[in-house]
């Protein structure tokens, strides 16, 4: 670990507000001074930065209670970081913490808003940003409270190999359900099968509806939606009686598409239950999620898939890949490795 504390650090700022899909050139790296640290704050070095789809909303109208970002502002984001300076004995120098650092190499964080990284032995710390972090809790909450699959039922998951979908499919399979993953390219089919999906549908192919019907001959009992309007329409028109739908993400709307519409007639015909999912509403499941998913990761019963980019300067390109659906698993940017 460096013994000299830097006076400045590199950060990623918004260079221009994206129109439609964000591209790498919408972001720029610049140097800025590090603020002085107070006794109730930590100085940390960012080791692994999490990139998440909700950040796209901040480049438009804002996300929930968070206002929109404009050019020149630092991109927000959560990271696993190493403590370089601390006056708090519970988070000493050298410990790993989770915190909202933003897209930067170093950050000053309030002690109250940092938490120790806890992952099982032989599980990488980056899992705290993925399967054991917010995406994992999202998948777990959808599984437990919205989809509730029973043995033999058919569960469909869009964005099946992403940060949320990669866990959602595995949880459904462990419940005894038939699992069908929807992916954006033929190249992701093999990956989806390694994550336990029984059947895989490629939504960008012209016959994808036929693929869906063939994969779900008894229709769809539970559906986790994180895709576009066309995917939502195709699945909703193939719901089984009493189906459950969890609306988790509207990726095309985030990228500037018109507001998503729901086919009410298909929902009525299936007597389906449709629920919206915001992960912050399910914080009470966090301990249960961490314990159960952590135990499965520790034994190798769950697959951990990460799309790792190296270096802060790659954050913009990594975010472009994420928002265009080219990622394979949870997207993280590695800035430093443990022990360096």
mmCIF file of C-alpha atoms in Angstrom:
data_model
loop_
_atom_site.group_PDB
_atom_site.id
_atom_site.type_symbol
_atom_site.label_atom_id
_atom_site.label_comp_id
_atom_site.label_asym_id
_atom_site.label_seq_id
_atom_site.Cartn_x
_atom_site.Cartn_y
_atom_site.Cartn_z
ATOM 1 C CA UNK A 1 0.000 0.000 0.000
ATOM 2 C CA UNK A 2 1.391 3.480 -0.846
ATOM 3 C CA UNK A 3 2.827 5.299 2.190
ATOM 4 C CA UNK A 4 2.498 8.740 0.569
ATOM 5 C CA UNK A 5 -1.004 10.191 0.515
ATOM 6 C CA UNK A 6 -1.736 11.980 -2.781
ATOM 7 C CA UNK A 7 -2.792 15.644 -2.905
ATOM 8 C CA UNK A 8 -4.800 15.125 -6.093
ATOM 9 C CA UNK A 9 -6.687 12.295 -7.743
ATOM 10 C CA UNK A 10 -8.120 11.408 -11.119
ATOM 11 C CA UNK A 11 -11.891 11.504 -11.570
ATOM 12 C CA UNK A 12 -14.346 10.808 -14.402
ATOM 13 C CA UNK A 13 -16.704 13.664 -15.223
ATOM 14 C CA UNK A 14 -19.619 14.065 -17.609
ATOM 15 C CA UNK A 15 -18.228 15.604 -20.804
ATOM 16 C CA UNK A 16 -21.586 15.842 -22.576
ATOM 17 C CA UNK A 17 -25.127 14.736 -21.826
ATOM 18 C CA UNK A 18 -25.855 11.566 -23.844
ATOM 19 C CA UNK A 19 -28.610 11.455 -26.419
ATOM 20 C CA UNK A 20 -29.825 7.915 -26.585
ATOM 21 C CA UNK A 21 -27.148 5.332 -25.826
ATOM 22 C CA UNK A 22 -24.201 6.802 -23.900
ATOM 23 C CA UNK A 23 -20.809 6.508 -25.555
ATOM 24 C CA UNK A 24 -17.298 6.604 -24.145
ATOM 25 C CA UNK A 25 -16.790 10.150 -25.428
ATOM 26 C CA UNK A 26 -19.583 11.393 -23.134
ATOM 27 C CA UNK A 27 -17.066 11.057 -20.272
ATOM 28 C CA UNK A 28 -13.648 12.554 -19.576
ATOM 29 C CA UNK A 29 -10.881 11.957 -17.044
ATOM 30 C CA UNK A 30 -9.465 14.929 -15.195
ATOM 31 C CA UNK A 31 -7.302 15.665 -12.165
ATOM 32 C CA UNK A 32 -8.747 17.379 -9.113
ATOM 33 C CA UNK A 33 -7.483 18.161 -5.601
ATOM 34 C CA UNK A 34 -8.370 15.856 -2.743
ATOM 35 C CA UNK A 35 -10.307 17.662 -0.002
ATOM 36 C CA UNK A 36 -8.874 17.676 3.520
ATOM 37 C CA UNK A 37 -10.012 14.816 5.732
ATOM 38 C CA UNK A 38 -11.857 15.426 9.007
ATOM 39 C CA UNK A 39 -11.621 13.098 12.006
ATOM 40 C CA UNK A 40 -15.003 11.538 11.186
ATOM 41 C CA UNK A 41 -13.949 10.767 7.623
ATOM 42 C CA UNK A 42 -11.831 8.185 5.806
ATOM 43 C CA UNK A 43 -9.362 8.643 2.985
ATOM 44 C CA UNK A 44 -9.699 5.638 0.680
ATOM 45 C CA UNK A 45 -8.118 4.295 -2.477
ATOM 46 C CA UNK A 46 -10.678 2.910 -4.906
ATOM 47 C CA UNK A 47 -9.863 -0.683 -5.838
ATOM 48 C CA UNK A 48 -12.947 -1.881 -7.748
ATOM 49 C CA UNK A 49 -15.631 0.439 -9.101
ATOM 50 C CA UNK A 50 -19.188 -0.730 -9.786
ATOM 51 C CA UNK A 51 -20.994 0.367 -12.964
ATOM 52 C CA UNK A 52 -24.781 0.051 -12.768
ATOM 53 C CA UNK A 53 -27.606 0.770 -15.243
ATOM 54 C CA UNK A 54 -29.435 3.172 -12.899
ATOM 55 C CA UNK A 55 -26.617 5.682 -13.458
ATOM 56 C CA UNK A 56 -27.967 6.300 -16.968
ATOM 57 C CA UNK A 57 -31.041 7.959 -15.418
ATOM 58 C CA UNK A 58 -28.775 10.505 -13.731
ATOM 59 C CA UNK A 59 -27.587 11.583 -17.173
ATOM 60 C CA UNK A 60 -31.172 12.405 -18.140
ATOM 61 C CA UNK A 61 -34.016 13.297 -15.794
ATOM 62 C CA UNK A 62 -32.473 12.025 -12.552
ATOM 63 C CA UNK A 63 -33.064 8.813 -10.603
ATOM 64 C CA UNK A 64 -35.639 8.609 -7.807
ATOM 65 C CA UNK A 65 -34.628 11.459 -5.450
ATOM 66 C CA UNK A 66 -31.238 12.028 -7.071
ATOM 67 C CA UNK A 67 -31.027 15.052 -9.419
ATOM 68 C CA UNK A 68 -29.700 14.878 -12.955
ATOM 69 C CA UNK A 69 -25.981 15.344 -13.636
ATOM 70 C CA UNK A 70 -24.639 17.982 -15.966
ATOM 71 C CA UNK A 71 -21.344 18.424 -17.842
ATOM 72 C CA UNK A 72 -18.355 18.784 -15.550
ATOM 73 C CA UNK A 73 -19.864 16.832 -12.657
ATOM 74 C CA UNK A 74 -18.179 13.691 -11.312
ATOM 75 C CA UNK A 75 -20.002 10.447 -12.044
ATOM 76 C CA UNK A 76 -21.347 8.819 -8.869
ATOM 77 C CA UNK A 77 -20.902 5.162 -8.075
ATOM 78 C CA UNK A 78 -20.160 2.577 -5.400
ATOM 79 C CA UNK A 79 -16.782 0.942 -4.928
ATOM 80 C CA UNK A 80 -14.715 -1.451 -2.881
ATOM 81 C CA UNK A 81 -11.879 0.651 -1.487
ATOM 82 C CA UNK A 82 -8.825 0.362 0.777
ATOM 83 C CA UNK A 83 -8.591 2.694 3.769
ATOM 84 C CA UNK A 84 -5.451 4.882 3.621
ATOM 85 C CA UNK A 85 -6.213 7.187 6.554
ATOM 86 C CA UNK A 86 -8.611 6.665 9.445
ATOM 87 C CA UNK A 87 -9.205 7.750 13.051
ATOM 88 C CA UNK A 88 -11.882 5.102 13.538
ATOM 89 C CA UNK A 89 -10.725 1.811 15.120
ATOM 90 C CA UNK A 90 -13.576 -0.123 13.493
ATOM 91 C CA UNK A 91 -12.273 0.814 10.016
ATOM 92 C CA UNK A 92 -8.494 0.889 10.386
ATOM 93 C CA UNK A 93 -5.893 1.659 7.751
ATOM 94 C CA UNK A 94 -5.633 -1.240 5.312
ATOM 95 C CA UNK A 95 -9.216 -2.466 5.740
ATOM 96 C CA UNK A 96 -11.593 -2.863 2.804
ATOM 97 C CA UNK A 97 -14.776 -0.796 2.794
ATOM 98 C CA UNK A 98 -17.830 -0.252 0.637
ATOM 99 C CA UNK A 99 -18.778 3.320 -0.096
ATOM 100 C CA UNK A 100 -20.217 5.793 -2.582
ATOM 101 C CA UNK A 101 -16.885 7.059 -3.872
ATOM 102 C CA UNK A 102 -17.912 8.124 -7.357
ATOM 103 C CA UNK A 103 -15.819 7.375 -10.422
ATOM 104 C CA UNK A 104 -12.435 8.341 -8.961
ATOM 105 C CA UNK A 105 -9.154 6.852 -7.814
ATOM 106 C CA UNK A 106 -9.263 8.279 -4.277
ATOM 107 C CA UNK A 107 -12.081 9.643 -2.154
ATOM 108 C CA UNK A 108 -12.835 11.124 1.256
ATOM 109 C CA UNK A 109 -15.841 9.379 2.817
ATOM 110 C CA UNK A 110 -17.800 9.928 6.030
ATOM 111 C CA UNK A 111 -17.161 7.011 8.383
ATOM 112 C CA UNK A 112 -20.921 6.717 8.897
ATOM 113 C CA UNK A 113 -21.449 6.030 5.182
ATOM 114 C CA UNK A 114 -18.720 3.390 4.795
ATOM 115 C CA UNK A 115 -19.124 -0.256 5.740
ATOM 116 C CA UNK A 116 -16.621 -3.115 5.977
ATOM 117 C CA UNK A 117 -16.503 -5.512 3.070
ATOM 118 C CA UNK A 118 -17.658 -8.947 4.144
ATOM 119 C CA UNK A 119 -17.412 -11.792 1.649
ATOM 120 C CA UNK A 120 -16.854 -15.517 2.282
ATOM 121 C CA UNK A 121 -13.361 -16.944 2.114
ATOM 122 C CA UNK A 122 -12.078 -17.450 -1.446
ATOM 123 C CA UNK A 123 -14.824 -15.151 -2.826
ATOM 124 C CA UNK A 124 -13.405 -11.970 -4.413
ATOM 125 C CA UNK A 125 -14.166 -8.667 -2.698
ATOM 126 C CA UNK A 126 -15.753 -7.447 -5.940
ATOM 127 C CA UNK A 127 -18.687 -9.794 -5.230
ATOM 128 C CA UNK A 128 -19.795 -7.194 -2.669
ATOM 129 C CA UNK A 129 -20.684 -5.013 -5.666
ATOM 130 C CA UNK A 130 -22.493 -7.765 -7.571
ATOM 131 C CA UNK A 131 -24.079 -10.976 -6.312
ATOM 132 C CA UNK A 132 -23.617 -9.867 -2.688
ATOM 133 C CA UNK A 133 -24.401 -6.224 -3.430
ATOM 134 C CA UNK A 134 -27.258 -4.202 -4.874
ATOM 135 C CA UNK A 135 -27.731 -6.304 -8.062
ATOM 136 C CA UNK A 136 -27.778 -9.478 -6.001
ATOM 137 C CA UNK A 137 -30.286 -8.072 -3.525
ATOM 138 C CA UNK A 138 -32.448 -6.989 -6.465
ATOM 139 C CA UNK A 139 -32.462 -10.530 -7.867
ATOM 140 C CA UNK A 140 -33.065 -12.038 -4.437
ATOM 141 C CA UNK A 141 -35.989 -9.710 -3.642
ATOM 142 C CA UNK A 142 -37.585 -10.394 -7.034
ATOM 143 C CA UNK A 143 -37.186 -14.138 -6.502
ATOM 144 C CA UNK A 144 -38.569 -14.196 -2.955
ATOM 145 C CA UNK A 145 -41.304 -11.576 -3.120
ATOM 146 C CA UNK A 146 -42.446 -11.245 -6.730
ATOM 147 C CA UNK A 147 -41.700 -14.375 -8.744
ATOM 148 C CA UNK A 148 -41.937 -17.022 -5.993
ATOM 149 C CA UNK A 149 -41.394 -19.904 -8.457
ATOM 150 C CA UNK A 150 -42.686 -23.362 -7.652
ATOM 151 C CA UNK A 151 -41.134 -26.629 -8.873
ATOM 152 C CA UNK A 152 -41.984 -27.304 -12.496
ATOM 153 C CA UNK A 153 -43.039 -23.736 -13.307
ATOM 154 C CA UNK A 154 -41.402 -21.772 -16.106
ATOM 155 C CA UNK A 155 -39.455 -18.651 -15.146
ATOM 156 C CA UNK A 156 -38.253 -16.233 -17.834
ATOM 157 C CA UNK A 157 -35.531 -13.664 -17.143
ATOM 158 C CA UNK A 158 -34.546 -10.935 -19.594
ATOM 159 C CA UNK A 159 -30.983 -9.562 -19.557
ATOM 160 C CA UNK A 160 -30.272 -13.068 -18.351
ATOM 161 C CA UNK A 161 -26.476 -12.826 -18.135
ATOM 162 C CA UNK A 162 -26.272 -9.373 -16.530
ATOM 163 C CA UNK A 163 -25.598 -8.460 -12.910
ATOM 164 C CA UNK A 164 -29.184 -9.152 -11.776
ATOM 165 C CA UNK A 165 -30.192 -11.804 -14.294
ATOM 166 C CA UNK A 166 -27.149 -13.999 -13.671
ATOM 167 C CA UNK A 167 -28.311 -14.568 -10.082
ATOM 168 C CA UNK A 168 -32.070 -14.531 -10.731
ATOM 169 C CA UNK A 169 -31.825 -17.469 -13.115
ATOM 170 C CA UNK A 170 -29.682 -19.503 -10.741
ATOM 171 C CA UNK A 171 -32.062 -18.906 -7.823
ATOM 172 C CA UNK A 172 -35.049 -19.935 -9.940
ATOM 173 C CA UNK A 173 -33.267 -23.095 -11.072
ATOM 174 C CA UNK A 174 -32.444 -23.997 -7.466
ATOM 175 C CA UNK A 175 -36.154 -23.708 -6.629
ATOM 176 C CA UNK A 176 -36.917 -26.456 -9.132
ATOM 177 C CA UNK A 177 -38.331 -24.207 -11.851
ATOM 178 C CA UNK A 178 -37.613 -24.439 -15.575
ATOM 179 C CA UNK A 179 -35.547 -21.414 -16.493
ATOM 180 C CA UNK A 180 -35.518 -19.523 -19.781
ATOM 181 C CA UNK A 181 -33.041 -16.734 -20.302
ATOM 182 C CA UNK A 182 -33.439 -13.929 -22.833
ATOM 183 C CA UNK A 183 -30.135 -12.560 -24.151
ATOM 184 C CA UNK A 184 -29.114 -9.964 -26.703
ATOM 185 C CA UNK A 185 -26.718 -11.969 -28.852
ATOM 186 C CA UNK A 186 -25.960 -15.506 -29.962
ATOM 187 C CA UNK A 187 -22.527 -15.173 -28.283
ATOM 188 C CA UNK A 188 -24.201 -15.089 -24.859
ATOM 189 C CA UNK A 189 -26.100 -18.353 -25.244
ATOM 190 C CA UNK A 190 -23.301 -20.562 -23.928
ATOM 191 C CA UNK A 191 -22.754 -18.259 -20.942
ATOM 192 C CA UNK A 192 -26.460 -18.395 -20.105
ATOM 193 C CA UNK A 193 -26.361 -22.190 -20.092
ATOM 194 C CA UNK A 194 -23.396 -22.160 -17.691
ATOM 195 C CA UNK A 195 -25.574 -20.062 -15.354
ATOM 196 C CA UNK A 196 -28.164 -22.825 -15.276
ATOM 197 C CA UNK A 197 -30.710 -21.648 -17.841
ATOM 198 C CA UNK A 198 -32.493 -24.606 -19.413
ATOM 199 C CA UNK A 199 -33.379 -22.712 -22.589
ATOM 200 C CA UNK A 200 -32.066 -19.475 -24.085
ATOM 201 C CA UNK A 201 -33.838 -17.045 -26.422
ATOM 202 C CA UNK A 202 -31.941 -14.453 -28.500
ATOM 203 C CA UNK A 203 -34.174 -11.374 -28.625
ATOM 204 C CA UNK A 204 -32.265 -9.750 -31.506
ATOM 205 C CA UNK A 205 -33.040 -12.587 -33.920
ATOM 206 C CA UNK A 206 -36.056 -12.308 -36.214
ATOM 207 C CA UNK A 207 -37.652 -15.525 -34.952
ATOM 208 C CA UNK A 208 -37.211 -14.780 -31.248
ATOM 209 C CA UNK A 209 -40.945 -15.015 -30.541
ATOM 210 C CA UNK A 210 -40.944 -18.517 -32.045
ATOM 211 C CA UNK A 211 -37.910 -19.339 -29.886
ATOM 212 C CA UNK A 212 -39.785 -18.101 -26.801
ATOM 213 C CA UNK A 213 -42.891 -20.164 -27.545
ATOM 214 C CA UNK A 214 -40.811 -23.272 -28.187
ATOM 215 C CA UNK A 215 -38.902 -22.746 -24.925
ATOM 216 C CA UNK A 216 -42.141 -22.166 -22.979
ATOM 217 C CA UNK A 217 -44.709 -24.659 -24.350
ATOM 218 C CA UNK A 218 -46.844 -24.234 -21.224
ATOM 219 C CA UNK A 219 -46.396 -20.456 -21.312
ATOM 220 C CA UNK A 220 -44.655 -18.241 -18.749
ATOM 221 C CA UNK A 221 -45.443 -18.545 -15.037
ATOM 222 C CA UNK A 222 -43.054 -15.849 -13.786
ATOM 223 C CA UNK A 223 -41.146 -13.113 -15.619
ATOM 224 C CA UNK A 224 -38.382 -10.740 -14.474
ATOM 225 C CA UNK A 225 -38.259 -7.794 -16.870
ATOM 226 C CA UNK A 226 -35.140 -5.722 -17.486
ATOM 227 C CA UNK A 227 -35.420 -5.374 -21.242
ATOM 228 C CA UNK A 228 -37.018 -3.216 -23.899
ATOM 229 C CA UNK A 229 -40.606 -2.670 -25.030
ATOM 230 C CA UNK A 230 -40.550 -5.410 -27.666
ATOM 231 C CA UNK A 231 -39.301 -7.980 -25.150
ATOM 232 C CA UNK A 232 -41.952 -6.990 -22.629
ATOM 233 C CA UNK A 233 -44.693 -7.248 -25.253
ATOM 234 C CA UNK A 234 -43.536 -10.644 -26.469
ATOM 235 C CA UNK A 235 -43.400 -12.206 -23.017
ATOM 236 C CA UNK A 236 -46.608 -10.640 -21.681
ATOM 237 C CA UNK A 237 -48.526 -12.010 -24.651
ATOM 238 C CA UNK A 238 -47.369 -15.500 -23.615
ATOM 239 C CA UNK A 239 -48.218 -15.455 -19.892
ATOM 240 C CA UNK A 240 -49.767 -18.468 -18.205
ATOM 241 C CA UNK A 241 -52.855 -18.216 -16.045
ATOM 242 C CA UNK A 242 -51.913 -16.653 -12.703
ATOM 243 C CA UNK A 243 -48.480 -15.463 -13.879
ATOM 244 C CA UNK A 244 -46.320 -13.100 -11.840
ATOM 245 C CA UNK A 245 -44.377 -10.271 -13.479
ATOM 246 C CA UNK A 246 -41.664 -8.231 -11.768
ATOM 247 C CA UNK A 247 -40.694 -4.972 -13.458
ATOM 248 C CA UNK A 248 -37.075 -4.404 -12.503
ATOM 249 C CA UNK A 249 -35.580 -2.275 -15.283
ATOM 250 C CA UNK A 250 -36.569 -0.324 -18.391
ATOM 251 C CA UNK A 251 -33.281 -0.207 -20.222
ATOM 252 C CA UNK A 252 -34.567 1.279 -23.477
ATOM 253 C CA UNK A 253 -36.435 4.043 -21.673
ATOM 254 C CA UNK A 254 -33.240 4.972 -19.842
ATOM 255 C CA UNK A 255 -31.575 5.389 -23.219
ATOM 256 C CA UNK A 256 -34.201 7.816 -24.492
ATOM 257 C CA UNK A 257 -36.930 5.542 -25.899
ATOM 258 C CA UNK A 258 -40.592 6.530 -25.405
ATOM 259 C CA UNK A 259 -42.263 5.609 -22.096
ATOM 260 C CA UNK A 260 -42.839 1.873 -21.721
ATOM 261 C CA UNK A 261 -46.440 0.722 -22.227
ATOM 262 C CA UNK A 262 -48.085 -2.377 -20.814
ATOM 263 C CA UNK A 263 -50.488 -4.658 -22.682
ATOM 264 C CA UNK A 264 -53.356 -4.551 -20.217
ATOM 265 C CA UNK A 265 -55.496 -7.017 -22.169
ATOM 266 C CA UNK A 266 -52.825 -9.718 -21.970
ATOM 267 C CA UNK A 267 -52.475 -9.134 -18.222
ATOM 268 C CA UNK A 268 -56.225 -9.385 -17.727
ATOM 269 C CA UNK A 269 -56.472 -12.541 -19.827
ATOM 270 C CA UNK A 270 -53.757 -14.229 -17.743
ATOM 271 C CA UNK A 271 -55.136 -12.848 -14.460
ATOM 272 C CA UNK A 272 -51.514 -11.898 -13.897
ATOM 273 C CA UNK A 273 -49.968 -9.986 -11.022
ATOM 274 C CA UNK A 274 -47.593 -7.192 -12.064
ATOM 275 C CA UNK A 275 -45.344 -5.516 -9.516
ATOM 276 C CA UNK A 276 -42.667 -2.868 -9.748
ATOM 277 C CA UNK A 277 -39.352 -3.449 -8.002
ATOM 278 C CA UNK A 278 -37.157 -0.764 -6.428
ATOM 279 C CA UNK A 279 -34.384 -2.436 -4.478
ATOM 280 C CA UNK A 280 -34.377 0.169 -1.677
ATOM 281 C CA UNK A 281 -37.815 -1.087 -0.632
ATOM 282 C CA UNK A 282 -36.312 -4.470 0.232
ATOM 283 C CA UNK A 283 -33.457 -3.491 2.544
ATOM 284 C CA UNK A 284 -34.975 -5.716 5.223
ATOM 285 C CA UNK A 285 -33.882 -8.716 3.114
ATOM 286 C CA UNK A 286 -30.225 -7.631 2.987
ATOM 287 C CA UNK A 287 -28.942 -9.813 5.843
ATOM 288 C CA UNK A 288 -30.878 -12.862 4.647
ATOM 289 C CA UNK A 289 -29.663 -12.311 1.086
ATOM 290 C CA UNK A 290 -26.028 -11.951 2.163
ATOM 291 C CA UNK A 291 -26.178 -15.087 4.318
ATOM 292 C CA UNK A 292 -27.906 -17.354 1.808
ATOM 293 C CA UNK A 293 -26.202 -16.184 -1.370
ATOM 294 C CA UNK A 294 -22.856 -15.906 0.411
ATOM 295 C CA UNK A 295 -23.095 -19.524 1.575
ATOM 296 C CA UNK A 296 -23.888 -20.707 -1.960
ATOM 297 C CA UNK A 297 -20.964 -18.728 -3.379
ATOM 298 C CA UNK A 298 -18.613 -20.117 -0.749
ATOM 299 C CA UNK A 299 -19.417 -23.699 -1.741
ATOM 300 C CA UNK A 300 -19.270 -23.013 -5.474
ATOM 301 C CA UNK A 301 -22.983 -23.704 -5.873
ATOM 302 C CA UNK A 302 -23.449 -20.367 -7.641
ATOM 303 C CA UNK A 303 -21.526 -19.051 -10.620
ATOM 304 C CA UNK A 304 -19.998 -15.567 -10.329
ATOM 305 C CA UNK A 305 -19.670 -13.780 -13.672
ATOM 306 C CA UNK A 306 -17.906 -10.404 -13.828
ATOM 307 C CA UNK A 307 -17.117 -8.225 -16.835
ATOM 308 C CA UNK A 308 -13.897 -6.577 -15.645
ATOM 309 C CA UNK A 309 -12.341 -3.499 -17.264
ATOM 310 C CA UNK A 310 -8.926 -2.265 -16.163
ATOM 311 C CA UNK A 311 -8.132 1.362 -15.367
ATOM 312 C CA UNK A 312 -10.242 4.435 -14.623
ATOM 313 C CA UNK A 313 -9.830 5.654 -18.206
ATOM 314 C CA UNK A 314 -11.883 2.610 -19.328
ATOM 315 C CA UNK A 315 -14.944 3.528 -17.250
ATOM 316 C CA UNK A 316 -16.678 5.393 -20.076
ATOM 317 C CA UNK A 317 -16.179 2.564 -22.559
ATOM 318 C CA UNK A 318 -17.326 0.033 -19.951
ATOM 319 C CA UNK A 319 -20.498 2.041 -19.322
ATOM 320 C CA UNK A 320 -21.160 2.238 -23.070
ATOM 321 C CA UNK A 321 -20.857 -1.558 -23.283
ATOM 322 C CA UNK A 322 -23.176 -2.008 -20.293
ATOM 323 C CA UNK A 323 -25.911 0.263 -21.602
ATOM 324 C CA UNK A 324 -25.772 -1.255 -25.101
ATOM 325 C CA UNK A 325 -26.086 -4.779 -23.668
ATOM 326 C CA UNK A 326 -22.622 -5.974 -24.658
ATOM 327 C CA UNK A 327 -21.583 -6.844 -21.107
ATOM 328 C CA UNK A 328 -21.198 -10.402 -19.875
ATOM 329 C CA UNK A 329 -22.065 -10.370 -16.177
ATOM 330 C CA UNK A 330 -21.671 -7.650 -13.570
ATOM 331 C CA UNK A 331 -19.603 -4.740 -14.913
ATOM 332 C CA UNK A 332 -16.737 -3.554 -12.716
ATOM 333 C CA UNK A 333 -13.667 -1.410 -13.301
ATOM 334 C CA UNK A 334 -10.488 -2.624 -11.581
ATOM 335 C CA UNK A 335 -8.256 0.233 -10.447
ATOM 336 C CA UNK A 336 -5.993 -1.560 -7.980
ATOM 337 C CA UNK A 337 -5.650 -5.171 -6.938
ATOM 338 C CA UNK A 338 -5.649 -6.415 -3.366
ATOM 339 C CA UNK A 339 -2.149 -6.413 -1.899
ATOM 340 C CA UNK A 340 -0.721 -3.850 -4.332
#
